[in-house]
GROMACS .gro file of C-alpha atoms in nm:
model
  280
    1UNK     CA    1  14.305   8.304  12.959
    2UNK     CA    2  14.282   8.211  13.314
    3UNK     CA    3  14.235   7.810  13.380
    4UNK     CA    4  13.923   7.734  13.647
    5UNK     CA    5  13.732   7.440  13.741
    6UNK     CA    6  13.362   7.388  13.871
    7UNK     CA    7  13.302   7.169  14.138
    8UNK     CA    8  12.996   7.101  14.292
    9UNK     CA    9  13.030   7.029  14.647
   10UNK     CA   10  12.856   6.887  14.991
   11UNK     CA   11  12.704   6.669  14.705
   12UNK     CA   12  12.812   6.312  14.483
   13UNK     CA   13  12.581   6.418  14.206
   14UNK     CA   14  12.662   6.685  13.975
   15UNK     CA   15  12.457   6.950  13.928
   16UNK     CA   16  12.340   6.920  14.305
   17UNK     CA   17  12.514   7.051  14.567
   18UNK     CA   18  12.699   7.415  14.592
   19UNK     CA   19  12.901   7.521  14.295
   20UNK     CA   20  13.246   7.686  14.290
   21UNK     CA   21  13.497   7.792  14.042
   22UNK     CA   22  13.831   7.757  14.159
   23UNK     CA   23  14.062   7.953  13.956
   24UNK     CA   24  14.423   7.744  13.951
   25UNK     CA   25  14.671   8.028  13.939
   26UNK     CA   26  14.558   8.353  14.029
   27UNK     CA   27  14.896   8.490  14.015
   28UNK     CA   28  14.914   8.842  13.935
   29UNK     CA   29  14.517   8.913  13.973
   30UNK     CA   30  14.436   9.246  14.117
   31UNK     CA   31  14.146   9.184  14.395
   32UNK     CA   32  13.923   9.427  14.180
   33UNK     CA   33  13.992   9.152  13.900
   34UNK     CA   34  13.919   8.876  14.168
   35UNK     CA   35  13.622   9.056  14.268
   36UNK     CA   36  13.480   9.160  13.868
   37UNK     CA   37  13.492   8.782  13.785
   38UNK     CA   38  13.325   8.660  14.085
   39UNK     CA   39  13.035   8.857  13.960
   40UNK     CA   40  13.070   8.761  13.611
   41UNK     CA   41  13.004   8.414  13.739
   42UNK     CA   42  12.778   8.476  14.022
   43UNK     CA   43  12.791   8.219  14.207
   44UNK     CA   44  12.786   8.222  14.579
   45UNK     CA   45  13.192   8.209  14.626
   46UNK     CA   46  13.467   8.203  14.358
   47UNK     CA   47  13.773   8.098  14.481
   48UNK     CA   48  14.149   8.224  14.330
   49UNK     CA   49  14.442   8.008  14.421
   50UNK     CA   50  14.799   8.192  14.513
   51UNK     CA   51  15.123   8.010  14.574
   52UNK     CA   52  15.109   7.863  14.922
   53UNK     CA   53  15.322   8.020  15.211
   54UNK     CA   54  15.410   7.870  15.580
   55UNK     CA   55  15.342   7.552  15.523
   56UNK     CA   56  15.034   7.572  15.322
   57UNK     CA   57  15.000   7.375  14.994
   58UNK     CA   58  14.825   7.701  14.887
   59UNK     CA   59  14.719   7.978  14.968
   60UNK     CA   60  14.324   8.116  14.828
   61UNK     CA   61  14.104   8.432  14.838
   62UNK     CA   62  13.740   8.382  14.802
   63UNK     CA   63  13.469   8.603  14.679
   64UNK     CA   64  13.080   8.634  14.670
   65UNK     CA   65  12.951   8.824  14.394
   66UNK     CA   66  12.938   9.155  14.653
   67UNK     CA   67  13.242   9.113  14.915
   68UNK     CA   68  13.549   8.892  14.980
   69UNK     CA   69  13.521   8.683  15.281
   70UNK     CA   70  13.886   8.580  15.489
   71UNK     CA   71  13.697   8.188  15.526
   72UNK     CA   72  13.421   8.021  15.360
   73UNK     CA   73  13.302   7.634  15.392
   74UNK     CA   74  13.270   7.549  15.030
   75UNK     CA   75  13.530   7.687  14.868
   76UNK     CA   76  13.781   7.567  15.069
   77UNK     CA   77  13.630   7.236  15.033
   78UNK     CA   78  13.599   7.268  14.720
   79UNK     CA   79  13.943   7.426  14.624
   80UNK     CA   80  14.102   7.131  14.863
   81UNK     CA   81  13.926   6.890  14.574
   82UNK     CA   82  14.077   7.004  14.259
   83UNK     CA   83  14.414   7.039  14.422
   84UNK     CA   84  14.397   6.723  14.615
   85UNK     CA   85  14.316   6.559  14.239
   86UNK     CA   86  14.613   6.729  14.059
   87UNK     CA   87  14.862   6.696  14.367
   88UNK     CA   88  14.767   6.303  14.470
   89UNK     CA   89  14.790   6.398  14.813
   90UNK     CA   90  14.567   6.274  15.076
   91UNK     CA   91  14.588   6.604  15.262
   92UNK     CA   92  14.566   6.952  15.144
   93UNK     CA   93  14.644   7.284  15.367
   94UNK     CA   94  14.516   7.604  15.244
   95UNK     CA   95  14.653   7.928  15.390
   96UNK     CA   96  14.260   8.162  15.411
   97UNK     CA   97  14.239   8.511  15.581
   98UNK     CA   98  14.155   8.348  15.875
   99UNK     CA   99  14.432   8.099  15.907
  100UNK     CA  100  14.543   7.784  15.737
  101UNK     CA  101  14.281   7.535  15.703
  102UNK     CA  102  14.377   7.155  15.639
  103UNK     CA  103  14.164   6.891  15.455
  104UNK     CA  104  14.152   6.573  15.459
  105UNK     CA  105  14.074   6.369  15.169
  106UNK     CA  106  13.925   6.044  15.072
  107UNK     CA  107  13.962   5.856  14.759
  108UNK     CA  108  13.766   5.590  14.586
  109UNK     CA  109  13.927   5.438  14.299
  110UNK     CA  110  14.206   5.737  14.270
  111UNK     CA  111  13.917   6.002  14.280
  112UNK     CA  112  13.871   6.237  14.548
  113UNK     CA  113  13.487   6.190  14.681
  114UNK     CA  114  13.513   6.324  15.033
  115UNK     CA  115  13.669   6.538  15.238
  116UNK     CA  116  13.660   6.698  15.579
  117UNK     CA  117  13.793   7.026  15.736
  118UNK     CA  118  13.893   7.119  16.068
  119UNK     CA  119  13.816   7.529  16.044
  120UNK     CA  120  13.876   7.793  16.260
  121UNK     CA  121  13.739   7.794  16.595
  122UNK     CA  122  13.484   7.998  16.640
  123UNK     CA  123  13.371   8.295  16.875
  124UNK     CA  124  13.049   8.370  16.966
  125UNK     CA  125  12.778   8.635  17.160
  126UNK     CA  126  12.486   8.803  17.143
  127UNK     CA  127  12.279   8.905  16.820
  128UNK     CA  128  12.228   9.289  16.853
  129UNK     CA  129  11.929   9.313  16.674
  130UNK     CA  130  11.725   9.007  16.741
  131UNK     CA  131  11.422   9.152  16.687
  132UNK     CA  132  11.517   9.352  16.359
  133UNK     CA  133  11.598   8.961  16.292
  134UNK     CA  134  11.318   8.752  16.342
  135UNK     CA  135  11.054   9.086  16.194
  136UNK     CA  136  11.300   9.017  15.818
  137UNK     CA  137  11.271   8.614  15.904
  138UNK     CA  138  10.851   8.701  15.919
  139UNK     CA  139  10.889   8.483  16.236
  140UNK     CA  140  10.750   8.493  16.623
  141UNK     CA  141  11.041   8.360  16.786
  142UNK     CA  142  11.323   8.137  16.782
  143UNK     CA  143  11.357   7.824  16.999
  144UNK     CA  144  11.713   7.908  17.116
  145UNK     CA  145  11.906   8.238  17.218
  146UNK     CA  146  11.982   8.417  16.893
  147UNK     CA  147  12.354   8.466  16.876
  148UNK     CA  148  12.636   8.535  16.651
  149UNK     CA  149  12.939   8.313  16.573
  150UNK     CA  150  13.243   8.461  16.389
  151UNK     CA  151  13.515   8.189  16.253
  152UNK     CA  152  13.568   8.423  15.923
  153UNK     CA  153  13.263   8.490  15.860
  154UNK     CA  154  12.951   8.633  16.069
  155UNK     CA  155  12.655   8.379  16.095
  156UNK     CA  156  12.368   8.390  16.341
  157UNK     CA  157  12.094   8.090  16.394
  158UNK     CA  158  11.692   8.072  16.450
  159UNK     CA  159  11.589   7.732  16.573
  160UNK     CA  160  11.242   7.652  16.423
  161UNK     CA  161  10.983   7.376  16.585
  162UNK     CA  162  10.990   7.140  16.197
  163UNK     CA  163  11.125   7.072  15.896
  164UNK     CA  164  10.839   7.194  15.709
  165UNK     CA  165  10.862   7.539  15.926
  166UNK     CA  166  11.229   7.543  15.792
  167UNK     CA  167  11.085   7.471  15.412
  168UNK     CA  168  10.804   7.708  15.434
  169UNK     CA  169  11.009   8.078  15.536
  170UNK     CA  170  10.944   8.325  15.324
  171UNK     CA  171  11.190   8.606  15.447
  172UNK     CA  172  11.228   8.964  15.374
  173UNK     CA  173  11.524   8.906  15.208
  174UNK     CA  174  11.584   9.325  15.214
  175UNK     CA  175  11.555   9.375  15.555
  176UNK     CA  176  11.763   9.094  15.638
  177UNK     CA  177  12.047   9.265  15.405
  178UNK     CA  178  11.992   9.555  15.618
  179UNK     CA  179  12.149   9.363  15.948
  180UNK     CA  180  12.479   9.381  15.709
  181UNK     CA  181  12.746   9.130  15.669
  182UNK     CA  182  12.597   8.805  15.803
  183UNK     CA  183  12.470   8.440  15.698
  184UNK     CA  184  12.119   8.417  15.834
  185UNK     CA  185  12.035   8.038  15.919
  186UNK     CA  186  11.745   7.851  16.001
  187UNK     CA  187  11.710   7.517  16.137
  188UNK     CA  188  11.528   7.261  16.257
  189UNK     CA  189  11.639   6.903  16.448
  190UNK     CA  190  11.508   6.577  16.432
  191UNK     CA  191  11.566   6.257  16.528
  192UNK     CA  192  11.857   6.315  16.742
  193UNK     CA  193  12.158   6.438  16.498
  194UNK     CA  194  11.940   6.516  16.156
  195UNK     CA  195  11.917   6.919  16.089
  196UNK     CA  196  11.742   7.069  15.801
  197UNK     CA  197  11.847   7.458  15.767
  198UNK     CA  198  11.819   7.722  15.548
  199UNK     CA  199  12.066   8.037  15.494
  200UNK     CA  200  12.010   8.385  15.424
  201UNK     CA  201  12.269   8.648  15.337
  202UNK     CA  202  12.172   8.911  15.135
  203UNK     CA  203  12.416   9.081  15.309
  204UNK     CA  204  12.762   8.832  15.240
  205UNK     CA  205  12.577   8.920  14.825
  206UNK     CA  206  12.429   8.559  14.845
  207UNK     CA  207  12.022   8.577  14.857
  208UNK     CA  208  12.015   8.178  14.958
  209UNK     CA  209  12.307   7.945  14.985
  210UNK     CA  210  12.269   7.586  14.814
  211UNK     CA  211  12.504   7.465  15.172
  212UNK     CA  212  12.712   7.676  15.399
  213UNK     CA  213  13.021   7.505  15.517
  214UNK     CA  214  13.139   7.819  15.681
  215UNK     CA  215  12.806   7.774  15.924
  216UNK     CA  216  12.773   7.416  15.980
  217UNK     CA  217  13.059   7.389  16.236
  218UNK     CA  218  12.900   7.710  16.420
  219UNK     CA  219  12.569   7.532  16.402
  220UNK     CA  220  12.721   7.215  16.554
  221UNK     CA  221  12.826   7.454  16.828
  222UNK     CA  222  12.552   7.615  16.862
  223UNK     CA  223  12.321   7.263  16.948
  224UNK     CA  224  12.588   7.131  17.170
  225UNK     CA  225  12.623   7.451  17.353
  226UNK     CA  226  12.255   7.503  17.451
  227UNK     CA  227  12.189   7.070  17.437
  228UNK     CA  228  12.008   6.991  17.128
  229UNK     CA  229  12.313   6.729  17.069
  230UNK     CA  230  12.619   6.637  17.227
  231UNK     CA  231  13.018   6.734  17.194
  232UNK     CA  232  13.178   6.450  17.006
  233UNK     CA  233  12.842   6.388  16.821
  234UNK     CA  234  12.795   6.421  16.450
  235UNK     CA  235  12.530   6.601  16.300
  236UNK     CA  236  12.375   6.568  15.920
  237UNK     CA  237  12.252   6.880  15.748
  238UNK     CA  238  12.024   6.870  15.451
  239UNK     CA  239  12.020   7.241  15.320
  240UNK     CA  240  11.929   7.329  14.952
  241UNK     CA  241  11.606   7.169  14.845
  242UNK     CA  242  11.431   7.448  14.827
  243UNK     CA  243  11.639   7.609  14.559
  244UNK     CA  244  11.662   7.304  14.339
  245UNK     CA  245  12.044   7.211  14.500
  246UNK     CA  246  12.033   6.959  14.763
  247UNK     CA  247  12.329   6.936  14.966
  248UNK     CA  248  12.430   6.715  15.267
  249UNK     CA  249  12.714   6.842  15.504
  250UNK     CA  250  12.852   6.657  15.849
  251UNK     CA  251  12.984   6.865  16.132
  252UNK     CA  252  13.131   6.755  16.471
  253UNK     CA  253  13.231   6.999  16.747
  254UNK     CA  254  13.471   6.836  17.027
  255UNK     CA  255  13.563   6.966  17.338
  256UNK     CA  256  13.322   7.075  17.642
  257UNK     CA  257  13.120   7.406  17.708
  258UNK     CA  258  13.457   7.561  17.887
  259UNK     CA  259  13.660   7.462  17.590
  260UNK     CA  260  13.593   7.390  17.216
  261UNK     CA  261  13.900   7.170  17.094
  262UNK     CA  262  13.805   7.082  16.703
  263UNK     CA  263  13.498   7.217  16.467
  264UNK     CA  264  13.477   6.971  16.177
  265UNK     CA  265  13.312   6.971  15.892
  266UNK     CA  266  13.290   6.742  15.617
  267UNK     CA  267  13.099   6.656  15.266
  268UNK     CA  268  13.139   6.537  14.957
  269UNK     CA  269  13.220   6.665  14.591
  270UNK     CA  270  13.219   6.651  14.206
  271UNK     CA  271  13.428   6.825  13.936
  272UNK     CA  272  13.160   6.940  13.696
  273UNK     CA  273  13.353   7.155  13.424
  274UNK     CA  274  13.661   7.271  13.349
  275UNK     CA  275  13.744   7.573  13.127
  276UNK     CA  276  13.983   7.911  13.042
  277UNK     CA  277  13.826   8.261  13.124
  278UNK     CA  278  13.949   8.591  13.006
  279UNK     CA  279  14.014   8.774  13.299
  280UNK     CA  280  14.330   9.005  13.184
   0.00000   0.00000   0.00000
């Protein structure tokens, strides 16, 4: 019996937010084991934790029901919240397949309630198909050059004109698992540094995330790149309503056009459940 933990995260209230199991000690876990009980739970990631290695206080694969990804936001966060509690540390550093990623915490009355991630730097270019993508999105056109950013995982952006554009997409969710291994966002801004967004990936074996960590430092990016907000400038994301899981993440990007220097992002958490599985 394998030891795991829920925690609901980019939220303070349980049952909101985006759920992940973090399994404790996944010592001795084939990935076809990993992979089997990510399904079992389906949600969107499952993280399993491995004994850390330079320097990391851990290290963690992470799985979607379909694929494992080297990075994801919320599982890291999440992961970096159950160890944080057991370890007392203020800082955790988790070795992920696309480097080590620390996090730090915050604590209110010796609990862990918040903490914030500097991840991978992203690349970025042009979407191949952006008019395979906006056909599956059932929309005219996006406000800002479709591109792709890569930091661990593939994500590519439509900017709508509203929040109630954002709330009212009715994709083709089959298509869009057609354009293969990538997070599908869409997003609106208002007043100044507030984003609503919503993301897609049939593809990553998630139909609609609940809040994409992995995406909101690409998105923060993305608007500083082409304008829409400023480097140094943080950005609120509301993301979930729509499936019954509101979630509110904070992302900063630093650095100029020429040279990104830190991608941020940040939320909250709460442990939910904890409980054995039978894995072996």
């Amino acid at each position: 019996m394998r030891a795991y933990a829920v925690a609901d995260v980019f939220t303070d209230v349980p049952l909101q937010g985006n759920p992940v199991a973090v399994f404790t000690d996944g010592q001795g876990l084939s990935g076809d084991a990993m992979q089997r009980t990510a399904r079992e739970l389906n949600l969107s990631e499952t993280v399993f934790v491995l004994p850390g290695e330079d320097g990391a206080n851990a290290r963690v694969r992470i799985f979607t029901p379909a694929i494992e990804l080297p990075f994801a936001g919320h599982p890291v966060l999440g992961a970096a919240f159950v160890l944080g509690q057991r370890l007392g540390s203020d800082t955790v550093a988790l070795a992920t397949g696309a480097g080590i990623v620390e996090v730090a915490l915050r604590r209110k009355d010796d609990v862990v309630v918040f903490g914030e991630m500097a991840q991978p730097l992203p690349t970025w270019e042009p979407f191949a198909q952006p008019d395979e993508l906006l056909a599956a999105l059932r929309l005219e056109r996006s406000a800002l050059s479709i591109e792709v950013y890569d930091n661990g995982v593939r994500h590519t952006f439509a900017c709508l004109e509203d929040d109630a554009a954002v709330a009212g997409l009715r994709p083709d969710l089959s298509a869009l698992g057609e354009l293969g291994q990538v997070g599908v966002s869409c997003f609106a801004v208002s007043d100044g540094a507030r984003v609503k967004t919503r993301m897609f990936g049939p593809g990553l074996g998630v139909a609609e995330d609940p809040a994409t960590g992995s995406a909101a430092g690409p998105l923060a990016v993305h608007l500083a790149r082409h304008g829409r907000t400023g480097f140094g400038q943080r950005i609120e994301i509301h993301q979930g309503a729509e499936i019954g899981r509101p979630s509110t993440l904070f992302a900063q990007v630093d650095g100029t056009h020429e040279r990104l220097e830190r991608v941020a992002v940040g939320g909250g958490a709460v442990i939910v459940a904890e409980g054995r599985y039978l894995i072996d």
